[in-house]
Amino acid sequence: MVEVRVDAEICAASGMCTLLVPAVFDQSEEDGTVVLTDPAPPAELAAKVRTAALRCPAGAIAVHELETDGSGT
């Protein structure tokens, strides 16, 4: 499981994240900067979210791996 954080202050408004994972990222209508719509995306989107973070030209996306205890909680 991953937790996503964004820093709109350093966002370059390229829209790469929104193109790659529209279920997790959007863009502000005011200035085009990143808007995080799902800070804890489902496991099936984790790889795409990591790719979006790597491709972010400003480094505005941070992905944190969360420990799971295997109990489903």
CSV table of C-alpha atoms in Angstrom, one decimal:
chain,number,residue,atom,x,y,z
A,1,MET,CA,0.0,0.0,0.0
A,2,VAL,CA,1.2,3.5,-0.8
A,3,GLU,CA,0.5,7.0,0.5
A,4,VAL,CA,0.9,9.9,-1.9
A,5,ARG,CA,1.8,13.4,-1.0
A,6,VAL,CA,2.1,16.4,-3.4
A,7,ASP,CA,3.7,19.8,-3.1
A,8,ALA,CA,1.7,22.2,-5.3
A,9,GLU,CA,4.1,25.0,-4.4
A,10,ILE,CA,6.9,23.4,-6.5
A,11,CYS,CA,4.6,21.8,-9.2
A,12,ALA,CA,5.5,22.8,-12.7
A,13,ALA,CA,1.9,22.2,-14.0
A,14,SER,CA,3.0,19.8,-16.7
A,15,GLY,CA,0.0,17.6,-16.2
A,16,MET,CA,2.1,14.4,-16.6
A,17,CYS,CA,0.6,12.9,-13.4
A,18,THR,CA,-2.9,13.6,-14.4
A,19,LEU,CA,-2.3,11.9,-17.8
A,20,LEU,CA,-0.7,8.9,-16.1
A,21,VAL,CA,-3.1,8.4,-13.2
A,22,PRO,CA,-6.3,10.5,-13.5
A,23,ALA,CA,-7.9,8.5,-10.7
A,24,VAL,CA,-5.3,9.9,-8.2
A,25,PHE,CA,-4.2,13.3,-9.7
A,26,ASP,CA,-6.0,16.3,-11.2
A,27,GLN,CA,-5.0,19.8,-12.0
A,28,SER,CA,-6.2,23.1,-10.5
A,29,GLU,CA,-8.4,25.0,-12.9
A,30,GLU,CA,-6.8,28.2,-11.6
A,31,ASP,CA,-3.1,27.6,-12.3
A,32,GLY,CA,-2.8,24.0,-13.5
A,33,THR,CA,-0.9,22.8,-10.5
A,34,VAL,CA,-1.4,19.3,-9.1
A,35,VAL,CA,-4.4,18.4,-7.0
A,36,LEU,CA,-4.3,15.1,-5.1
A,37,THR,CA,-7.7,13.4,-5.3
A,38,ASP,CA,-6.7,10.1,-3.6
A,39,PRO,CA,-3.8,10.1,-1.1
A,40,ALA,CA,-4.2,6.4,-0.5
A,41,PRO,CA,-4.9,4.8,-3.9
A,42,PRO,CA,-5.8,1.1,-4.3
A,43,ALA,CA,-2.9,-1.3,-4.6
A,44,GLU,CA,-3.5,-1.8,-8.3
A,45,LEU,CA,-2.6,1.8,-9.0
A,46,ALA,CA,0.6,1.8,-6.9
A,47,ALA,CA,3.0,1.1,-9.9
A,48,LYS,CA,1.4,3.9,-12.0
A,49,VAL,CA,1.6,6.3,-9.1
A,50,ARG,CA,5.3,5.5,-8.6
A,51,THR,CA,5.8,6.1,-12.4
A,52,ALA,CA,4.1,9.5,-12.1
A,53,ALA,CA,6.3,10.5,-9.2
A,54,LEU,CA,9.4,9.5,-11.2
A,55,ARG,CA,8.3,11.4,-14.3
A,56,CYS,CA,7.3,14.6,-12.4
A,57,PRO,CA,9.6,17.3,-13.8
A,58,ALA,CA,9.5,19.3,-10.6
A,59,GLY,CA,9.7,16.4,-8.1
A,60,ALA,CA,6.4,17.5,-6.6
A,61,ILE,CA,5.1,14.0,-5.9
A,62,ALA,CA,6.2,11.8,-3.0
A,63,VAL,CA,5.2,8.2,-2.7
A,64,HIS,CA,5.6,6.5,0.7
A,65,GLU,CA,5.4,2.8,1.1
A,66,LEU,CA,3.2,1.8,4.0
A,67,GLU,CA,3.8,-1.3,6.1
A,68,THR,CA,1.1,-3.8,6.1
A,69,ASP,CA,0.7,-6.3,8.9
A,70,GLY,CA,-0.9,-8.9,6.7
A,71,SER,CA,-4.2,-8.9,8.7
A,72,GLY,CA,-6.1,-6.7,6.2
A,73,THR,CA,-6.2,-3.7,8.5
